[in-house]
PDB file of C-alpha atoms in Angstrom:
ATOM      1  CA  MET Q   1     129.480 -83.016 282.987  1.00 67.00           C
ATOM      2  CA  ASN Q   2     128.279 -79.814 282.425  1.00 78.00           C
ATOM      3  CA  ASP Q   3     127.919 -79.484 286.361  1.00 87.00           C
ATOM      4  CA  SER Q   4     131.559 -80.651 286.050  1.00 94.00           C
ATOM      5  CA  TRP Q   5     132.994 -77.914 284.900  1.00 96.00           C
ATOM      6  CA  ASP Q   6     130.510 -75.059 286.475  1.00 95.00           C
ATOM      7  CA  LYS Q   7     131.673 -76.790 289.217  1.00 96.00           C
ATOM      8  CA  LEU Q   8     135.508 -76.253 288.543  1.00 97.00           C
ATOM      9  CA  TYR Q   9     135.183 -73.052 287.200  1.00 97.00           C
ATOM     10  CA  SER Q  10     132.913 -71.402 289.552  1.00 97.00           C
ATOM     11  CA  GLU Q  11     135.922 -72.667 292.858  1.00 97.00           C
ATOM     12  CA  CYS Q  12     138.990 -71.965 289.897  1.00 97.00           C
ATOM     13  CA  ALA Q  13     136.875 -68.060 290.206  1.00 97.00           C
ATOM     14  CA  SER Q  14     137.015 -68.057 294.196  1.00 97.00           C
ATOM     15  CA  CYS Q  15     140.860 -69.200 294.061  1.00 97.00           C
ATOM     16  CA  ILE Q  16     142.582 -67.312 297.144  1.00 97.00           C
ATOM     17  CA  ALA Q  17     145.815 -70.327 296.570  1.00 97.00           C
ATOM     18  CA  CYS Q  18     148.541 -67.382 295.946  1.00 96.00           C
ATOM     19  CA  GLU Q  19     148.901 -64.458 295.214  1.00 96.00           C
ATOM     20  CA  LEU Q  20     147.865 -63.600 291.647  1.00 97.00           C
ATOM     21  CA  SER Q  21     144.590 -63.707 292.914  1.00 96.00           C
ATOM     22  CA  ALA Q  22     144.503 -60.997 294.374  1.00 96.00           C
ATOM     23  CA  SER Q  23     145.667 -58.826 290.988  1.00 95.00           C
ATOM     24  CA  ARG Q  24     143.269 -60.446 288.682  1.00 96.00           C
ATOM     25  CA  THR Q  25     140.025 -59.122 286.876  1.00 96.00           C
ATOM     26  CA  ASN Q  26     139.053 -63.381 285.223  1.00 96.00           C
ATOM     27  CA  CYS Q  27     139.609 -66.358 285.935  1.00 96.00           C
ATOM     28  CA  VAL Q  28     141.177 -66.983 282.857  1.00 98.00           C
ATOM     29  CA  PHE Q  29     139.856 -70.637 283.006  1.00 97.00           C
ATOM     30  CA  GLY Q  30     140.053 -71.957 278.636  1.00 98.00           C
ATOM     31  CA  SER Q  31     137.825 -71.829 276.547  1.00 97.00           C
ATOM     32  CA  GLY Q  32     136.706 -74.159 272.988  1.00 98.00           C
ATOM     33  CA  ASN Q  33     135.603 -77.948 272.789  1.00 98.00           C
ATOM     34  CA  LYS Q  34     134.952 -79.273 276.566  1.00 97.00           C
ATOM     35  CA  SER Q  35     135.686 -82.921 274.969  1.00 97.00           C
ATOM     36  CA  ALA Q  36     138.191 -82.135 272.147  1.00 98.00           C
ATOM     37  CA  ASP Q  37     140.963 -84.824 271.105  1.00 98.00           C
ATOM     38  CA  LEU Q  38     143.078 -82.441 271.045  1.00 98.00           C
ATOM     39  CA  LEU Q  39     144.418 -80.125 273.849  1.00 98.00           C
ATOM     40  CA  PHE Q  40     147.076 -76.582 274.118  1.00 98.00           C
ATOM     41  CA  VAL Q  41     148.437 -75.760 276.952  1.00 98.00           C
ATOM     42  CA  GLY Q  42     150.356 -72.717 277.985  1.00 97.00           C
ATOM     43  CA  GLU Q  43     151.425 -70.497 280.772  1.00 96.00           C
ATOM     44  CA  ALA Q  44     149.997 -68.203 281.477  1.00 97.00           C
ATOM     45  CA  PRO Q  45     147.685 -65.734 280.782  1.00 97.00           C
ATOM     46  CA  GLY Q  46     148.467 -61.814 279.779  1.00 95.00           C
ATOM     47  CA  GLU Q  47     147.275 -58.598 279.670  1.00 95.00           C
ATOM     48  CA  ASN Q  48     144.433 -59.310 276.740  1.00 96.00           C
ATOM     49  CA  GLU Q  49     143.215 -62.505 278.246  1.00 97.00           C
ATOM     50  CA  ASP Q  50     143.023 -60.991 281.880  1.00 96.00           C
ATOM     51  CA  LYS Q  51     140.959 -58.349 281.365  1.00 96.00           C
ATOM     52  CA  THR Q  52     138.707 -60.798 278.760  1.00 97.00           C
ATOM     53  CA  GLY Q  53     139.051 -63.990 280.478  1.00 97.00           C
ATOM     54  CA  THR Q  54     139.531 -65.878 277.191  1.00 97.00           C
ATOM     55  CA  PRO Q  55     142.805 -67.397 276.464  1.00 98.00           C
ATOM     56  CA  PHE Q  56     145.406 -66.594 273.764  1.00 97.00           C
ATOM     57  CA  VAL Q  57     142.904 -63.850 272.809  1.00 96.00           C
ATOM     58  CA  GLY Q  58     146.363 -61.899 272.479  1.00 92.00           C
ATOM     59  CA  ARG Q  59     149.577 -61.608 270.707  1.00 92.00           C
ATOM     60  CA  ALA Q  60     149.943 -65.349 271.074  1.00 92.00           C
ATOM     61  CA  GLY Q  61     146.290 -65.907 270.551  1.00 95.00           C
ATOM     62  CA  LYS Q  62     146.942 -64.511 267.173  1.00 95.00           C
ATOM     63  CA  LEU Q  63     149.615 -66.296 265.635  1.00 95.00           C
ATOM     64  CA  LEU Q  64     148.450 -69.836 267.699  1.00 96.00           C
ATOM     65  CA  ASN Q  65     145.015 -68.443 264.971  1.00 97.00           C
ATOM     66  CA  GLU Q  66     147.070 -68.288 261.899  1.00 97.00           C
ATOM     67  CA  TYR Q  67     148.630 -71.440 263.110  1.00 96.00           C
ATOM     68  CA  LEU Q  68     145.977 -73.317 263.448  1.00 97.00           C
ATOM     69  CA  ALA Q  69     144.372 -72.085 260.085  1.00 97.00           C
ATOM     70  CA  ALA Q  70     146.851 -73.166 258.571  1.00 97.00           C
ATOM     71  CA  VAL Q  71     146.698 -76.773 258.772  1.00 97.00           C
ATOM     72  CA  GLY Q  72     143.051 -76.325 258.467  1.00 97.00           C
ATOM     73  CA  ILE Q  73     141.815 -76.771 262.337  1.00 97.00           C
ATOM     74  CA  ASP Q  74     139.030 -74.450 263.933  1.00 97.00           C
ATOM     75  CA  ARG Q  75     139.798 -73.059 267.055  1.00 97.00           C
ATOM     76  CA  ASP Q  76     136.689 -74.123 268.247  1.00 97.00           C
ATOM     77  CA  SER Q  77     137.364 -77.491 267.917  1.00 98.00           C
ATOM     78  CA  VAL Q  78     139.910 -77.778 270.443  1.00 98.00           C
ATOM     79  CA  TYR Q  79     140.390 -76.738 273.965  1.00 98.00           C
ATOM     80  CA  ILE Q  80     143.089 -73.997 274.779  1.00 98.00           C
ATOM     81  CA  THR Q  81     143.698 -73.360 278.483  1.00 98.00           C
ATOM     82  CA  ASN Q  82     147.253 -72.394 280.121  1.00 98.00           C
ATOM     83  CA  ILE Q  83     148.519 -73.443 283.588  1.00 98.00           C
ATOM     84  CA  LEU Q  84     147.628 -70.869 285.831  1.00 98.00           C
ATOM     85  CA  LYS Q  85     144.599 -68.624 285.363  1.00 98.00           C
ATOM     86  CA  CYS Q  86     145.770 -65.717 286.777  1.00 98.00           C
ATOM     87  CA  ARG Q  87     147.850 -63.621 284.763  1.00 97.00           C
ATOM     88  CA  PRO Q  88     151.372 -62.781 286.808  1.00 97.00           C
ATOM     89  CA  PRO Q  89     152.274 -59.235 287.389  1.00 95.00           C
ATOM     90  CA  SER Q  90     154.198 -58.162 283.714  1.00 92.00           C
ATOM     91  CA  ASN Q  91     154.042 -61.268 282.124  1.00 88.00           C
ATOM     92  CA  ARG Q  92     157.373 -63.154 283.750  1.00 94.00           C
ATOM     93  CA  ASP Q  93     157.089 -66.069 284.296  1.00 94.00           C
ATOM     94  CA  PRO Q  94     154.594 -68.335 286.650  1.00 96.00           C
ATOM     95  CA  ARG Q  95     156.575 -68.731 289.994  1.00 96.00           C
ATOM     96  CA  PRO Q  96     157.091 -72.800 290.985  1.00 95.00           C
ATOM     97  CA  CYS Q  97     154.867 -71.807 293.681  1.00 97.00           C
ATOM     98  CA  GLU Q  98     151.766 -70.040 291.667  1.00 97.00           C
ATOM     99  CA  GLU Q  99     152.063 -73.136 288.840  1.00 97.00           C
ATOM    100  CA  ASP Q 100     151.926 -75.631 292.291  1.00 97.00           C
ATOM    101  CA  ALA Q 101     148.455 -73.624 293.228  1.00 97.00           C
ATOM    102  CA  CYS Q 102     147.161 -73.835 290.161  1.00 97.00           C
ATOM    103  CA  ILE Q 103     147.968 -77.238 288.540  1.00 97.00           C
ATOM    104  CA  HIS Q 104     145.316 -79.057 289.851  1.00 98.00           C
ATOM    105  CA  PHE Q 105     142.412 -77.462 287.784  1.00 98.00           C
ATOM    106  CA  LEU Q 106     144.631 -78.500 284.963  1.00 98.00           C
ATOM    107  CA  GLU Q 107     144.609 -81.868 285.715  1.00 97.00           C
ATOM    108  CA  LYS Q 108     141.029 -81.619 286.651  1.00 97.00           C
ATOM    109  CA  GLN Q 109     140.676 -80.538 283.131  1.00 98.00           C
ATOM    110  CA  ILE Q 110     142.572 -82.681 280.881  1.00 98.00           C
ATOM    111  CA  GLU Q 111     140.844 -85.761 283.563  1.00 97.00           C
ATOM    112  CA  LEU Q 112     137.165 -83.788 281.719  1.00 97.00           C
ATOM    113  CA  ILE Q 113     138.384 -83.784 278.287  1.00 98.00           C
ATOM    114  CA  SER Q 114     140.171 -87.084 278.139  1.00 97.00           C
ATOM    115  CA  PRO Q 115     141.945 -85.557 275.012  1.00 98.00           C
ATOM    116  CA  LYS Q 116     144.114 -87.581 272.672  1.00 97.00           C
ATOM    117  CA  LEU Q 117     146.883 -85.364 272.183  1.00 96.00           C
ATOM    118  CA  ILE Q 118     148.498 -82.012 274.684  1.00 97.00           C
ATOM    119  CA  VAL Q 119     150.343 -79.589 272.552  1.00 96.00           C
ATOM    120  CA  CYS Q 120     152.644 -78.036 275.084  1.00 95.00           C
ATOM    121  CA  LEU Q 121     152.882 -74.153 274.043  1.00 95.00           C
ATOM    122  CA  GLY Q 122     156.041 -73.050 275.336  1.00 91.00           C
ATOM    123  CA  ARG Q 123     159.028 -74.232 278.031  1.00 92.00           C
ATOM    124  CA  ILE Q 124     157.355 -73.845 281.065  1.00 93.00           C
ATOM    125  CA  SER Q 125     154.229 -75.711 280.168  1.00 95.00           C
ATOM    126  CA  ALA Q 126     156.529 -78.426 278.749  1.00 93.00           C
ATOM    127  CA  MET Q 127     158.910 -78.924 281.944  1.00 93.00           C
ATOM    128  CA  ARG Q 128     155.204 -78.774 283.695  1.00 95.00           C
ATOM    129  CA  LEU Q 129     153.587 -81.165 282.161  1.00 95.00           C
ATOM    130  CA  ILE Q 130     156.430 -83.474 279.994  1.00 91.00           C
ATOM    131  CA  SER Q 131     159.571 -83.515 282.352  1.00 90.00           C
ATOM    132  CA  PRO Q 132     161.492 -80.239 284.604  1.00 91.00           C
ATOM    133  CA  ASP Q 133     164.727 -80.385 282.664  1.00 91.00           C
ATOM    134  CA  TYR Q 134     163.208 -80.462 279.091  1.00 89.00           C
ATOM    135  CA  ARG Q 135     164.980 -77.694 277.056  1.00 88.00           C
ATOM    136  CA  ILE Q 136     162.540 -76.140 274.521  1.00 82.00           C
ATOM    137  CA  THR Q 137     165.989 -75.615 272.390  1.00 82.00           C
ATOM    138  CA  ARG Q 138     166.703 -79.275 272.055  1.00 84.00           C
ATOM    139  CA  GLU Q 139     163.412 -81.375 272.002  1.00 83.00           C
ATOM    140  CA  HIS Q 140     160.494 -79.074 270.767  1.00 79.00           C
ATOM    141  CA  GLY Q 141     158.688 -81.270 268.237  1.00 81.00           C
ATOM    142  CA  LYS Q 142     159.159 -84.218 269.119  1.00 79.00           C
ATOM    143  CA  TRP Q 143     156.277 -86.969 270.079  1.00 85.00           C
ATOM    144  CA  ILE Q 144     156.272 -87.732 273.894  1.00 84.00           C
ATOM    145  CA  LYS Q 145     154.147 -90.439 274.712  1.00 83.00           C
ATOM    146  CA  LYS Q 146     152.739 -90.748 278.589  1.00 75.00           C
TER     147      LYS Q 146
END
């Protein structure tokens, strides 16, 4: 299994399928337990994530850590990643073509992890993983079985 992870990371780190690869400092692949029952998926790395190569280490990451601690979940027991593995400039929303270029990495991560539950962190990930017409103000907090 580690060979699969290593190969996938290597493919991701050398990816040039979209223009974001030209400005990345690091591929922000994911972190945590690779056999976790719980997978968190955000939209894209921010500046701090691009610098460190680790997802959710900036302001949003601090908030996520607080939420996890509040419900007694150790961050190391879950897996955290994003739809995009490279940072969009000025933290703008990912473009559909960028999502399309990157989504196969997330799909393979989901296949390898085989989580029991996927938590979409935000509108972009919910629209990509649940439904293109997902409305976060109307549907957040709902359980969706696929």
